[in-house]
Amino acid sequence: MITLSVIVPVRDGEPYIADALTSLARNARADFEVIVVDDGSADATGEIVAEFRDELPALHVIRHAEAAGLASARNAGLKLASGRYVTFLDGDDWIGRGYLVALVAAIDGLGCDFVRVDHVQSDGRKREPHRAPEARRDVVLDPRDAILPTAAKTMVDYPYAWAGIYRRELGDLLAFPDGLHTAEDRPWIWRLHQRAKSFAVVSLSGVFYRRGLPQSLTRIGDERQLHFFDAFDLVLAEVEDPFRAKAIRTFVALLANHLEMSDRLTPDTAARFAERGAATLAGLPADLVADALGTLDPDRRALLRPT
C-alpha cells in the first residue's frame, strides 16, 4: 500500500538531478514511491537516474522520446501514481531530511483535500525563506476563501505545485493543461481553489527551490513564453464571477512584470508578446482592467498603456 507518490519531472537535469534524488533517498520510506518523468533529456539525466535504483527501490521512470513540457510530464506521473497522496519535486530542486514524513503527517492530521507549505529559495549560497500568503495556519479552510482580496497576494498567487501535498482522489483537479511549457501552474491552482472542498497551510519549509538557473524557462526568451497567455486564457475562461476581478488583476500585474523583463525575449517573441497582451486586455471588461491598472505603481502601469 503506497502512502505517497513523489512526481519528479526533469529535462536535461544532469547538473542537479542527483541532488534531487539523493534528498529523496534520505526521505525514503517503504510506502513512498518516486516517479521520475524524463521529458526528452539529451544529456546524461537517464543514466544518473538509473544509478539510484538501489537507493530508491520504489523508483519508477517514464521516458519521453521528445520533450512534451512540464505540464504533460507531471500528468504522465499522475497517471502512474498509486499513492494515497501526491506531491511534486522539480528535478533541479531538493528537499530537507524528514520533510516527506512531516508532509504526510500534516495532511493525515488535518484530514483535508490538500495542504500547502512554505519553501526556501536558493540562489547560489543564498537561502531565503518564502511564506505561503495565508496567515491562518494549521486549520482547515475553504479554498474559495483564500482567493480574495483582489489587490493582495493570496493563495492563487502562490501556484507552486511542489509546495504542497494533495489527495490523489482529487483526480482531474490535479491534472495540468497539457502542452504548456510555462505558467502551467496558474490554471491548475485556480481550478484547485475554486473546486476542491478543503485545504490548509502549515509552517513547513522543506523544499529548496533553485532560482535563476540558465535552463530555467523564466530565463528562456523563445515562443514558449507565449504560453503565459494560453494559461491565462484558461484561467479567465473558467473563473467564477466573484473572482473575476482578482483573476484580471493577477493577469495585469504579471503582464507588466513580463514586459519589464522583455529584453530577455527574442525580438520576434517580444513583438508577439506585446500583440497578445494588447489583444487579451482589449477582450476583458474595461472597468475591471482600469481597476487593475489602478493598483499598479506608475512605472508598471505605463508599460501597459502602449499595449
XYZ file of C-alpha atoms in Angstrom:
307
model
C 0.000 0.000 0.000
C 1.639 3.246 -1.182
C 1.037 6.307 1.001
C 2.854 8.945 -1.051
C 3.803 9.312 -4.712
C 6.523 11.879 -5.441
C 6.474 13.026 -9.076
C 9.773 14.407 -10.403
C 9.638 15.917 -13.907
C 13.067 16.626 -15.399
C 14.582 17.638 -18.700
C 18.342 17.840 -19.231
C 18.840 17.727 -15.484
C 22.366 16.307 -15.468
C 23.824 19.033 -13.191
C 21.157 18.729 -10.483
C 19.083 15.538 -10.672
C 21.481 13.635 -8.383
C 20.891 16.249 -5.653
C 17.122 15.858 -6.003
C 17.236 12.061 -5.873
C 19.755 11.997 -3.014
C 17.402 14.164 -0.968
C 14.544 11.786 -1.788
C 16.654 8.783 -0.792
C 17.243 10.446 2.589
C 13.453 10.725 2.941
C 12.712 7.214 1.683
C 10.139 5.011 3.364
C 8.758 1.644 2.314
C 5.362 3.155 1.485
C 6.756 6.061 -0.578
C 7.272 5.802 -4.337
C 9.253 8.133 -6.625
C 8.178 8.641 -10.236
C 10.767 10.351 -12.430
C 9.460 11.650 -15.747
C 12.417 12.209 -18.080
C 10.956 14.673 -20.569
C 13.153 14.132 -23.611
C 16.545 14.727 -21.992
C 19.503 14.834 -24.389
C 22.153 14.659 -21.662
C 23.098 12.045 -19.031
C 19.920 12.502 -16.966
C 18.682 8.974 -17.708
C 21.951 7.329 -16.709
C 22.136 9.283 -13.445
C 18.550 8.366 -12.545
C 19.284 4.685 -13.198
C 22.125 4.811 -10.658
C 19.577 5.465 -7.875
C 17.601 2.232 -8.253
C 19.296 0.673 -5.229
C 18.804 3.758 -3.048
C 15.197 4.209 -4.172
C 13.678 0.711 -4.519
C 10.241 2.159 -5.337
C 11.632 4.179 -8.239
C 9.654 4.304 -11.488
C 10.922 6.032 -14.621
C 8.890 7.332 -17.540
C 10.884 8.370 -20.592
C 9.546 10.771 -23.237
C 11.411 10.493 -26.534
C 10.643 14.173 -27.200
C 10.009 16.967 -24.730
C 6.292 17.408 -24.073
C 6.596 20.180 -21.491
C 6.356 20.379 -17.716
C 2.555 20.113 -17.649
C 2.466 16.925 -19.720
C 5.384 15.446 -17.757
C 3.569 15.952 -14.467
C 0.395 14.461 -15.950
C 2.308 11.364 -17.028
C 3.499 10.972 -13.453
C -0.019 11.421 -12.092
C -1.315 8.630 -14.337
C 1.241 6.206 -12.914
C 0.933 7.314 -9.285
C -0.622 4.830 -6.857
C -0.195 6.678 -3.557
C -2.976 7.926 -1.346
C -1.287 11.307 -1.595
C 0.759 13.030 -4.297
C 3.477 15.665 -4.165
C 5.868 17.111 -6.737
C 9.565 17.936 -6.839
C 11.228 19.581 -9.832
C 14.399 17.871 -10.991
C 16.641 20.832 -10.153
C 15.351 21.317 -6.586
C 15.792 19.277 -3.399
C 14.141 18.618 -0.018
C 15.370 18.525 3.571
C 15.606 15.457 5.790
C 12.302 14.392 7.312
C 10.285 16.647 5.026
C 8.120 13.975 3.365
C 7.222 12.352 6.682
C 6.200 15.753 8.075
C 4.198 16.481 4.925
C 2.227 13.241 5.215
C 1.690 13.793 8.935
C 0.272 17.257 8.211
C -2.388 16.094 5.766
C -3.168 12.993 7.830
C -3.699 15.130 10.908
C -5.798 17.801 9.209
C -7.839 15.456 7.017
C -8.314 17.982 4.192
C -8.046 17.727 0.393
C -4.665 19.409 0.147
C -2.048 21.134 2.274
C 0.235 23.981 1.154
C 3.617 24.763 2.694
C 6.327 27.414 2.718
C 9.613 26.991 0.838
C 13.224 28.159 0.735
C 14.563 29.934 -2.331
C 18.158 29.038 -3.199
C 20.317 31.389 -5.276
C 23.911 30.209 -5.175
C 24.859 30.157 -1.491
C 21.997 32.448 -0.514
C 18.935 30.936 1.208
C 15.748 32.974 1.516
C 12.569 31.669 3.222
C 9.281 32.332 1.398
C 5.988 32.014 3.247
C 2.749 30.959 1.615
C 0.468 34.052 1.636
C -2.041 32.724 4.162
C -1.736 33.798 7.794
C -4.138 31.153 9.137
C -2.052 28.083 9.880
C -2.871 24.502 10.902
C -6.636 24.963 10.420
C -8.865 23.531 7.707
C -10.207 26.234 5.379
C -12.477 26.548 2.363
C -10.137 27.002 -0.655
C -12.502 29.626 -2.111
C -11.994 31.774 0.992
C -8.280 32.061 0.157
C -8.716 33.610 -3.317
C -9.565 37.191 -2.314
C -8.923 40.071 -1.634
C -8.352 41.275 -5.183
C -5.330 43.548 -4.722
C -3.481 41.443 -2.126
C -1.254 38.432 -2.681
C -3.322 35.340 -1.909
C -3.014 31.593 -2.309
C -3.833 31.675 -6.048
C -0.737 33.867 -6.395
C 1.355 31.082 -4.849
C 0.908 28.481 -7.572
C 3.935 26.245 -6.991
C 2.706 22.657 -7.262
C 5.759 21.374 -5.372
C 4.822 23.453 -2.295
C 2.211 21.041 -1.003
C 0.636 17.603 -0.802
C -2.645 16.528 -2.405
C -5.096 13.642 -2.092
C -4.849 11.593 -5.261
C -8.618 11.114 -5.157
C -8.929 14.743 -6.304
C -8.453 13.151 -9.738
C -8.779 15.563 -12.647
C -8.380 18.573 -10.356
C -4.709 17.627 -10.095
C -4.161 17.475 -13.873
C -2.257 20.257 -15.638
C -3.189 21.712 -19.057
C -1.279 19.504 -21.495
C 1.300 21.115 -23.736
C 2.050 24.208 -21.651
C 5.767 24.845 -21.165
C 5.325 27.783 -18.783
C 2.642 29.163 -16.434
C 1.082 25.675 -16.336
C 0.504 26.068 -12.607
C -1.725 29.158 -12.942
C -4.885 27.461 -14.290
C -4.057 24.486 -12.060
C -4.074 26.486 -8.811
C -7.193 28.449 -9.787
C -9.120 25.277 -10.556
C -7.990 23.680 -7.310
C -9.089 26.640 -5.197
C -12.433 27.017 -6.935
C -13.416 23.331 -6.924
C -11.741 21.494 -4.058
C -13.592 21.310 -0.740
C -10.912 21.900 1.882
C -7.288 22.827 2.390
C -4.827 24.062 4.989
C -1.475 25.810 5.213
C 1.223 24.620 7.601
C 4.521 26.214 8.604
C 6.758 23.646 6.962
C 9.573 24.740 4.631
C 11.438 21.664 3.447
C 11.542 22.379 -0.298
C 14.630 24.154 -1.620
C 13.857 25.885 -4.923
C 16.801 26.799 -7.135
C 16.336 30.213 -8.707
C 17.996 31.789 -11.739
C 19.282 28.645 -13.443
C 20.365 29.178 -17.085
C 17.999 26.464 -18.360
C 15.013 27.771 -16.380
C 12.041 28.683 -18.544
C 11.873 32.038 -16.778
C 15.239 32.814 -18.407
C 14.426 31.497 -21.883
C 13.252 34.009 -24.474
C 11.641 31.880 -27.177
C 7.996 31.346 -28.095
C 7.386 29.130 -25.077
C 6.961 32.369 -23.111
C 3.741 32.925 -25.089
C 2.205 30.025 -23.178
C 1.647 32.612 -20.431
C -1.336 33.803 -22.487
C -2.601 30.275 -23.173
C -2.520 29.620 -19.427
C -4.446 32.765 -18.556
C -6.942 32.167 -21.353
C -7.851 29.037 -19.381
C -7.967 30.911 -16.065
C -10.180 33.659 -17.463
C -12.476 31.206 -19.239
C -13.120 29.217 -16.053
C -13.068 31.898 -13.355
C -16.329 32.395 -11.499
C -17.869 35.880 -11.281
C -16.975 36.607 -7.625
C -13.307 36.133 -8.509
C -13.140 37.699 -11.982
C -11.668 40.993 -10.789
C -8.957 39.063 -8.919
C -8.049 36.976 -11.980
C -7.838 40.082 -14.173
C -5.743 41.949 -11.610
C -3.334 38.982 -11.402
C -3.074 38.809 -15.193
C -2.421 42.549 -15.491
C 0.257 42.509 -12.766
C 2.043 39.512 -14.301
C 1.803 41.001 -17.795
C 3.515 44.164 -16.541
C 6.187 42.020 -14.905
C 6.824 40.163 -18.171
C 7.031 43.430 -20.113
C 9.557 44.771 -17.603
C 11.781 41.819 -18.493
C 11.057 41.775 -22.235
C 14.747 42.241 -23.064
C 15.192 38.524 -22.335
C 12.901 37.686 -25.260
C 13.929 37.349 -28.882
C 12.758 40.352 -30.965
C 10.069 38.272 -32.698
C 8.814 36.803 -29.421
C 8.803 40.259 -27.780
C 6.667 41.662 -30.608
C 4.248 38.748 -30.466
C 4.117 39.007 -26.669
C 3.089 42.669 -26.867
C 0.479 41.886 -29.529
C -1.092 39.110 -27.499
C -1.046 41.264 -24.393
C -2.904 44.026 -26.198
C -5.434 41.586 -27.641
C -6.134 39.955 -24.284
C -6.564 43.295 -22.492
C -8.890 44.521 -25.239
C -11.116 41.493 -24.734
C -11.516 41.984 -20.983
C -14.111 44.203 -19.250
C -12.725 47.746 -19.495
C -13.806 48.720 -15.979
C -12.066 45.730 -14.377
C -8.907 46.380 -16.400
C -8.970 50.032 -15.299
C -9.384 48.968 -11.672
C -6.490 46.523 -12.012
C -4.243 49.152 -13.602
C -5.052 51.481 -10.728
C -3.437 49.063 -8.265
C -0.062 49.131 -10.061
C 2.699 51.642 -9.457
C 3.006 54.364 -12.159
C 6.051 52.852 -13.894
C 4.432 49.435 -14.307
C 1.122 50.998 -15.311
C 2.928 52.961 -18.043
C 4.266 49.723 -19.517
C 0.718 48.621 -20.283
C -0.544 51.848 -21.837
C 1.027 51.253 -25.279
C -0.023 47.604 -25.049
